[in-house]
Short mmCIF file of C-alpha atoms and ligand atoms in Angstrom, two decimals:
data_model
loop_
_atom_site.label_atom_id
_atom_site.label_comp_id
_atom_site.label_asym_id
_atom_site.label_seq_id
_atom_site.Cartn_x
_atom_site.Cartn_y
_atom_site.Cartn_z
CA MET A 1 65.04 283.14 328.58
CA ALA A 2 68.24 285.18 328.83
CA ARG A 3 69.99 286.50 325.73
CA VAL A 4 73.63 285.54 325.36
CA LEU A 5 76.05 286.98 322.82
CA SER A 6 79.73 286.44 322.27
CA GLY A 7 82.32 286.85 319.54
CA ILE A 8 85.61 285.46 318.35
CA GLN A 9 88.19 286.75 315.91
CA PRO A 10 88.72 284.63 312.79
CA SER A 11 92.24 283.53 313.62
CA GLY A 12 91.68 280.21 311.80
CA GLU A 13 92.45 277.42 314.20
CA LEU A 14 91.26 278.02 317.74
CA HIS A 15 93.55 277.26 320.68
CA VAL A 16 92.60 275.62 323.96
CA GLY A 17 92.47 279.06 325.64
CA ASN A 18 89.63 280.10 323.30
CA TYR A 19 88.02 276.73 323.82
CA PHE A 20 88.05 276.53 327.62
CA GLY A 21 87.80 280.30 328.19
CA ALA A 22 84.81 280.82 325.92
CA VAL A 23 83.63 278.25 323.36
CA GLN A 24 82.92 275.46 325.85
CA SER A 25 80.49 277.81 327.66
CA TRP A 26 78.95 278.87 324.35
CA VAL A 27 78.03 275.26 323.60
CA ALA A 28 76.46 274.83 327.05
CA ASP A 29 74.64 278.18 326.82
CA GLN A 30 72.75 277.19 323.66
CA ASP A 31 70.28 275.08 325.56
CA LEU A 32 69.08 277.42 328.27
CA ASN A 33 69.41 280.77 326.49
CA GLU A 34 68.75 282.53 323.26
CA ALA A 35 72.32 282.53 321.98
CA PHE A 36 74.05 284.65 319.31
CA TYR A 37 77.66 283.94 318.33
CA CYS A 38 79.56 286.15 315.98
CA ILE A 39 82.78 285.64 314.01
CA VAL A 40 84.17 289.14 314.16
CA ASP A 41 85.89 289.58 310.82
CA LEU A 42 85.61 293.40 310.98
CA HIS A 43 87.68 293.32 314.16
CA ALA A 44 90.32 291.31 312.28
CA LEU A 45 90.82 294.24 309.87
CA THR A 46 92.34 296.34 312.67
CA VAL A 47 95.71 294.67 312.02
CA ASP A 48 97.44 293.65 308.81
CA ILE A 49 95.80 290.63 307.16
CA ALA A 50 95.76 289.50 303.52
CA PRO A 51 92.22 289.42 302.01
CA ALA A 52 92.42 285.78 300.89
CA GLU A 53 93.76 284.77 304.28
CA LEU A 54 90.92 286.55 306.12
CA ARG A 55 88.31 284.79 303.97
CA LYS A 56 89.96 281.41 304.56
CA ARG A 57 90.27 281.93 308.31
CA THR A 58 86.67 283.10 308.66
CA LEU A 59 85.38 279.91 307.03
CA GLU A 60 87.82 277.82 309.06
CA THR A 61 86.72 279.46 312.31
CA ALA A 62 83.07 278.79 311.47
CA THR A 63 83.86 275.15 310.67
CA THR A 64 85.69 274.75 313.97
CA LEU A 65 82.89 276.37 316.00
CA LEU A 66 80.33 274.04 314.41
CA ALA A 67 82.66 271.12 315.10
CA ALA A 68 82.93 272.24 318.74
CA GLY A 69 79.17 271.72 319.06
CA LEU A 70 77.47 274.98 318.09
CA ASP A 71 74.24 273.90 316.48
CA PRO A 72 72.57 276.31 314.01
CA ASP A 73 69.19 274.97 315.11
CA ARG A 74 69.85 276.01 318.71
CA CYS A 75 71.90 279.18 318.29
CA THR A 76 72.50 281.95 315.76
CA LEU A 77 76.05 281.69 314.40
CA PHE A 78 76.97 284.43 311.94
CA VAL A 79 79.75 286.51 310.41
CA GLN A 80 79.84 290.11 311.69
CA SER A 81 80.38 291.79 308.29
CA GLN A 82 77.26 290.07 306.91
CA VAL A 83 75.10 292.05 309.35
CA ALA A 84 75.51 295.71 308.38
CA GLU A 85 73.87 296.97 311.58
CA HIS A 86 77.13 296.36 313.50
CA THR A 87 78.88 299.24 311.76
CA GLY A 88 75.71 301.36 311.91
CA LEU A 89 75.47 301.17 315.71
CA THR A 90 79.24 301.58 316.07
CA TRP A 91 79.09 305.13 314.72
CA LEU A 92 76.30 306.06 317.12
CA LEU A 93 78.31 304.66 320.04
CA GLU A 94 81.48 306.41 318.87
CA CYS A 95 79.55 309.61 319.40
CA VAL A 96 78.86 308.53 323.00
CA ALA A 97 82.30 307.07 323.88
CA THR A 98 85.17 309.35 324.83
CA PHE A 99 88.76 309.47 323.64
CA GLY A 100 89.92 309.24 327.26
CA GLU A 101 88.12 305.99 328.03
CA LEU A 102 89.34 304.31 324.84
CA ARG A 103 92.91 305.39 325.52
CA ARG A 104 92.77 303.52 328.84
CA MET A 105 92.02 300.14 327.18
CA THR A 106 94.97 297.88 328.03
CA GLN A 107 94.59 295.71 324.90
CA PHE A 108 94.97 298.84 322.77
CA LYS A 109 98.07 299.83 324.70
CA ASP A 110 99.56 296.33 324.25
CA LYS A 111 98.72 295.97 320.57
CA SER A 112 99.61 299.50 319.54
CA GLY A 113 102.83 299.59 321.53
CA GLU A 114 101.62 302.85 323.06
CA GLY A 115 104.31 304.45 325.15
CA SER A 116 107.06 303.14 322.85
CA HIS A 117 108.38 305.28 320.00
CA PRO A 118 106.06 308.18 319.00
CA SER A 119 106.43 307.33 315.30
CA LYS A 120 104.87 303.94 316.04
CA SER A 121 101.54 305.42 317.17
CA GLU A 122 101.44 307.42 313.92
CA ALA A 123 101.05 304.13 312.07
CA VAL A 124 98.42 302.58 314.37
CA ARG A 125 95.07 302.21 312.65
CA VAL A 126 92.14 304.22 313.95
CA GLY A 127 90.14 300.97 313.87
CA LEU A 128 92.45 299.44 316.48
CA PHE A 129 91.69 302.39 318.75
CA THR A 130 87.92 302.22 318.28
CA TYR A 131 87.86 298.38 318.32
CA PRO A 132 86.15 298.22 321.77
CA VAL A 133 83.28 300.42 320.50
CA LEU A 134 82.60 297.97 317.66
CA MET A 135 82.65 295.22 320.27
CA ALA A 136 80.14 297.15 322.39
CA ALA A 137 77.92 297.50 319.31
CA ASP A 138 78.13 293.71 318.74
CA ILE A 139 76.76 293.17 322.23
CA LEU A 140 74.22 296.00 322.55
CA LEU A 141 72.60 295.35 319.15
CA TYR A 142 71.26 292.05 320.50
CA ASN A 143 70.32 293.40 323.95
CA ALA A 144 72.46 290.63 325.42
CA ASP A 145 72.03 290.02 329.15
CA ARG A 146 75.19 287.94 329.41
CA VAL A 147 78.47 287.79 327.48
CA PRO A 148 80.54 284.61 328.00
CA VAL A 149 84.22 285.54 327.59
CA GLY A 150 87.68 284.78 328.93
CA ASP A 151 89.31 286.98 331.54
CA ASP A 152 91.14 289.20 329.00
CA GLN A 153 87.84 290.70 327.77
CA ARG A 154 86.69 292.04 331.16
CA GLN A 155 87.81 295.60 330.51
CA HIS A 156 86.09 295.67 327.11
CA LEU A 157 82.90 294.42 328.76
CA GLU A 158 83.12 297.15 331.36
CA LEU A 159 83.28 299.70 328.53
CA ALA A 160 80.23 298.12 326.84
CA ARG A 161 78.33 298.42 330.14
CA ASN A 162 79.35 302.05 330.58
CA LEU A 163 78.34 302.93 327.03
CA ALA A 164 74.98 301.21 327.52
CA LEU A 165 74.33 303.09 330.77
CA ARG A 166 75.38 306.40 329.23
CA PHE A 167 73.30 305.85 326.09
CA ASN A 168 70.18 304.98 328.10
CA GLY A 169 70.80 307.88 330.51
CA ARG A 170 71.01 310.38 327.67
CA PHE A 171 68.50 309.07 325.17
CA GLY A 172 66.08 306.83 327.10
CA GLN A 173 65.95 303.10 327.76
CA VAL A 174 67.06 301.50 324.46
CA VAL A 175 69.74 298.90 325.20
CA THR A 176 70.25 296.20 327.84
CA VAL A 177 73.23 296.65 330.17
CA PRO A 178 75.21 293.39 329.68
CA GLU A 179 77.09 291.29 332.27
CA ALA A 180 80.37 289.52 331.59
CA SER A 181 80.28 285.80 332.29
CA VAL A 182 83.76 284.40 332.91
CA PRO A 183 84.24 280.67 333.67
CA ALA A 184 85.57 279.66 337.12
CA VAL A 185 88.19 277.43 335.48
CA GLY A 186 90.01 278.08 332.19
CA ALA A 187 89.35 281.83 332.04
CA ARG A 188 93.02 282.59 331.55
CA VAL A 189 94.96 279.72 329.96
CA MET A 190 98.65 280.56 329.88
CA ASP A 191 101.30 279.85 327.23
CA LEU A 192 103.00 276.52 327.99
CA GLN A 193 106.45 277.97 327.26
CA HIS A 194 105.86 281.35 328.93
CA PRO A 195 103.40 280.75 331.76
CA ASP A 196 103.51 284.45 332.63
CA ARG A 197 101.71 285.27 329.32
CA LYS A 198 98.26 284.21 328.19
CA MET A 199 98.07 281.61 325.45
CA SER A 200 97.56 283.47 322.18
CA LYS A 201 97.70 282.76 318.47
CA THR A 202 99.69 285.94 317.89
CA ALA A 203 102.26 285.26 320.61
CA MET A 204 104.37 283.36 318.08
CA SER A 205 104.98 280.52 320.47
CA PRO A 206 104.10 277.37 318.50
CA THR A 207 105.09 274.95 321.27
CA GLY A 208 103.39 277.08 323.92
CA THR A 209 100.01 277.08 322.15
CA ILE A 210 97.82 273.99 321.80
CA GLY A 211 95.44 274.12 318.84
CA VAL A 212 92.06 272.44 319.25
CA LEU A 213 92.84 270.37 316.15
CA ASP A 214 96.31 269.29 317.25
CA PRO A 215 96.61 265.49 316.98
CA PRO A 216 97.19 263.60 320.26
CA ASN A 217 100.92 263.08 319.66
CA THR A 218 101.43 266.83 319.09
CA ILE A 219 99.49 267.63 322.27
CA ALA A 220 101.58 265.09 324.20
CA SER A 221 104.83 266.54 322.90
CA LYS A 222 103.85 270.15 323.71
CA VAL A 223 102.66 269.24 327.20
CA ARG A 224 105.86 267.22 327.85
CA LYS A 225 107.94 270.28 326.95
CA ALA A 226 105.82 272.66 329.06
CA VAL A 227 107.84 274.84 331.41
CA THR A 228 107.41 273.92 335.08
CA ASP A 229 109.81 274.89 337.88
CA THR A 230 112.77 273.44 339.82
CA GLU A 231 110.72 272.09 342.73
CA THR A 232 109.03 268.72 342.32
CA GLU A 233 105.84 269.18 344.33
CA VAL A 234 102.57 269.35 342.39
CA ARG A 235 100.60 272.21 343.95
CA TYR A 236 98.05 274.72 342.64
CA ASP A 237 99.70 278.07 343.25
CA PRO A 238 99.45 280.37 340.20
CA ILE A 239 101.77 283.00 341.73
CA SER A 240 104.80 280.92 342.68
CA LYS A 241 104.15 277.89 340.41
CA PRO A 242 102.58 279.36 337.24
CA GLY A 243 103.60 276.55 334.86
CA VAL A 244 102.35 273.69 337.04
CA SER A 245 99.20 275.62 337.95
CA ASN A 246 98.47 276.21 334.27
CA LEU A 247 98.70 272.45 333.63
CA LEU A 248 96.36 271.79 336.57
CA GLU A 249 93.97 274.43 335.25
CA LEU A 250 93.95 272.76 331.81
CA LEU A 251 93.30 269.37 333.40
CA ALA A 252 90.49 270.85 335.47
CA ALA A 253 88.95 272.56 332.42
CA ALA A 254 89.11 269.33 330.37
CA THR A 255 87.65 267.13 333.12
CA ARG A 256 85.40 269.75 334.78
CA GLY A 257 87.29 269.33 338.04
CA ASP A 258 88.93 271.62 340.54
CA PRO A 259 92.65 272.41 340.04
CA ALA A 260 93.59 272.46 343.76
CA GLU A 261 91.81 269.14 344.38
CA LEU A 262 93.35 267.53 341.29
CA ALA A 263 96.85 268.54 342.43
CA LYS A 264 96.58 266.12 345.37
CA ARG A 265 96.51 263.14 343.00
CA PHE A 266 100.02 263.68 341.61
CA SER A 267 103.40 263.05 343.12
CA SER A 268 105.47 264.06 340.06
CA TYR A 269 105.36 266.47 337.15
CA GLY A 270 105.74 263.52 334.76
CA SER A 271 102.51 261.84 335.82
CA LEU A 272 100.67 265.18 335.78
CA LYS A 273 101.84 265.89 332.24
CA THR A 274 100.80 262.44 331.00
CA GLU A 275 97.33 262.91 332.41
CA VAL A 276 96.95 266.48 331.10
CA ALA A 277 97.88 265.35 327.58
CA GLU A 278 95.43 262.43 327.71
CA ALA A 279 92.59 264.53 329.11
CA LEU A 280 93.08 267.25 326.48
CA SER A 281 93.23 264.77 323.59
CA GLU A 282 90.16 262.97 324.86
CA SER A 283 88.06 266.09 325.47
CA LEU A 284 88.92 267.44 321.99
CA ARG A 285 88.38 264.13 320.18
CA PRO A 286 84.72 264.76 319.18
CA LEU A 287 85.69 268.20 317.85
CA ARG A 288 88.54 266.74 315.75
CA GLU A 289 86.24 264.08 314.31
CA ARG A 290 83.39 266.45 313.47
CA HIS A 291 85.84 268.93 311.97
CA ALA A 292 87.05 266.32 309.49
CA GLN A 293 83.44 265.72 308.33
CA LEU A 294 82.43 269.40 308.17
CA SER A 295 85.52 270.48 306.23
CA ALA A 296 84.47 268.16 303.43
CA ASP A 297 81.38 270.31 302.81
CA PRO A 298 82.23 274.06 302.97
CA GLN A 299 79.00 274.94 301.08
CA ALA A 300 76.95 273.63 304.00
CA VAL A 301 78.95 275.80 306.41
CA LEU A 302 78.46 278.86 304.18
CA ALA A 303 74.73 278.18 303.95
CA SER A 304 74.34 277.95 307.72
CA LEU A 305 76.27 281.24 308.12
CA ALA A 306 73.93 282.94 305.63
CA ALA A 307 70.89 281.72 307.56
CA GLY A 308 72.53 282.91 310.80
CA ALA A 309 73.17 286.38 309.34
CA ALA A 310 69.54 286.72 308.25
CA LYS A 311 68.32 285.80 311.74
CA ALA A 312 70.83 288.10 313.44
CA SER A 313 69.98 290.98 311.13
CA SER A 314 66.27 290.81 311.90
CA VAL A 315 67.05 291.33 315.60
CA ALA A 316 69.82 293.89 315.07
CA LYS A 317 67.66 296.04 312.80
CA VAL A 318 65.10 296.66 315.52
CA THR A 319 67.72 297.91 318.00
CA LEU A 320 69.51 300.08 315.45
CA THR A 321 66.27 301.73 314.38
CA ARG A 322 65.34 302.45 318.00
CA ALA A 323 68.80 303.83 318.76
CA GLN A 324 68.72 306.09 315.67
CA ALA A 325 65.30 307.44 316.58
CA ALA A 326 66.32 307.97 320.22
CA MET A 327 69.31 310.08 319.11
CA GLY A 328 67.17 312.24 316.88
CA LEU A 329 67.97 310.89 313.43
CA LEU A 330 65.04 311.52 311.12
CA ALA A 331 63.41 308.30 309.97
CA ALA A 332 63.10 307.71 306.21
CA TRP A 333 59.57 308.21 305.03
P1 TYM B 401 89.40 286.61 320.86
O1 TYM B 401 89.09 286.28 319.45
O2 TYM B 401 90.80 287.06 321.17
O3 TYM B 401 89.10 285.39 321.79
C1 TYM B 401 87.85 284.71 321.75
C2 TYM B 401 87.48 284.26 323.16
O4 TYM B 401 88.52 283.43 323.70
C3 TYM B 401 88.94 283.95 324.97
N1 TYM B 401 90.38 283.70 325.14
C4 TYM B 401 90.92 283.08 326.19
N2 TYM B 401 90.36 282.51 327.28
C5 TYM B 401 91.20 281.91 328.16
N3 TYM B 401 92.54 281.85 328.01
C6 TYM B 401 93.15 282.40 326.93
N4 TYM B 401 94.47 282.31 326.79
C7 TYM B 401 92.32 283.05 325.95
N5 TYM B 401 92.59 283.67 324.78
C8 TYM B 401 91.38 284.07 324.29
C9 TYM B 401 88.64 285.45 324.91
O5 TYM B 401 88.51 286.01 326.20
C10 TYM B 401 87.34 285.47 324.13
O6 TYM B 401 86.25 285.25 324.97
N6 TYM B 401 87.42 291.20 321.37
C11 TYM B 401 87.13 289.77 321.36
C12 TYM B 401 86.12 289.36 320.29
C13 TYM B 401 84.81 290.06 320.32
C14 TYM B 401 83.76 289.86 321.26
C15 TYM B 401 82.69 290.69 320.83
C16 TYM B 401 83.63 289.06 322.40
C17 TYM B 401 84.36 290.97 319.42
N7 TYM B 401 83.10 291.33 319.71
C18 TYM B 401 81.47 290.73 321.53
C19 TYM B 401 82.43 289.12 323.10
C20 TYM B 401 81.38 289.95 322.66
C21 TYM B 401 88.40 289.00 321.07
O7 TYM B 401 89.34 289.52 320.46
O8 TYM B 401 88.37 287.69 321.41
#
């Protein structure tokens, strides 16, 4: 059985990019693999967030993941900060990673505004810079074979692989070298208002982002307003028709179809938009319904997270101890 691990930031409500790019695969992966899924609250501390808000969003993210179909009997769902080994392995890997390779991470460049005003980088948190090392620790602690993620995480995965190879090369075979697993459809869902940018909670584009809990009329209104182009032909061509192609990609992700094939069924943007809105609402309906039930019992969600953390910790401990010994740290007597 392969080991699968993935993580998500506690941004509260997930959007359909998170859902089709990652979470849908997580649900499917529970059955055939030993699956670990982590709500990465330590990663959320790399930018400004109020303590009460972080706590609320972490619980909300857990509730939504359970509503999406993660089943604590078939996977290990846990909160990163409840498993202390994540920060323990991070330090060891920080002493393997180089400044140069972290500086090349494009997400760091985007989020830190590197290259803009020098005074800006003075205020960037060190944690934002070392973020990808914490992510590598998340993965390597569980000796994950496969990491299901959206397209934007490829570079971070490459770093995790390089750190694993370097660690094993220097200190002996301790960690598994992981593979990224990116879905064929839905790996890069774009903002409906700015189809040249990926859909993101932080993009501040409320009409361009569809939340997984949006009611059907909200979904319909956002899809109706989605930016297309001045032609009228429905064709899958992400370069010259990014808006229309994004809608076809969403339809394909929701119906498990093929975007180029689906395009042939439509003679107007109007009919495509109607069908996209219906397919999204329908595919998210079970999640919306389960979310309403689960939110009524937050104690049950907290209890399943505690059980998940205990399970995760028992696996993580073994790897951390092996990594410490391999690097020459003296074991406690
Ligand atoms: P995060 O929280 O930004 O996103 C969670 C997952 O959703 C995917 N995703 C998308 N997929 C398609 N289209 C989009 N517009 C879109 N936006 C987000 C992401 O690729 C991701 O798979 N650094 C990670 C969290 C992390 C992690 C890990 C992931 C921490 N440790 C260990 C895997 C393994 C992140 O910020 O994801």
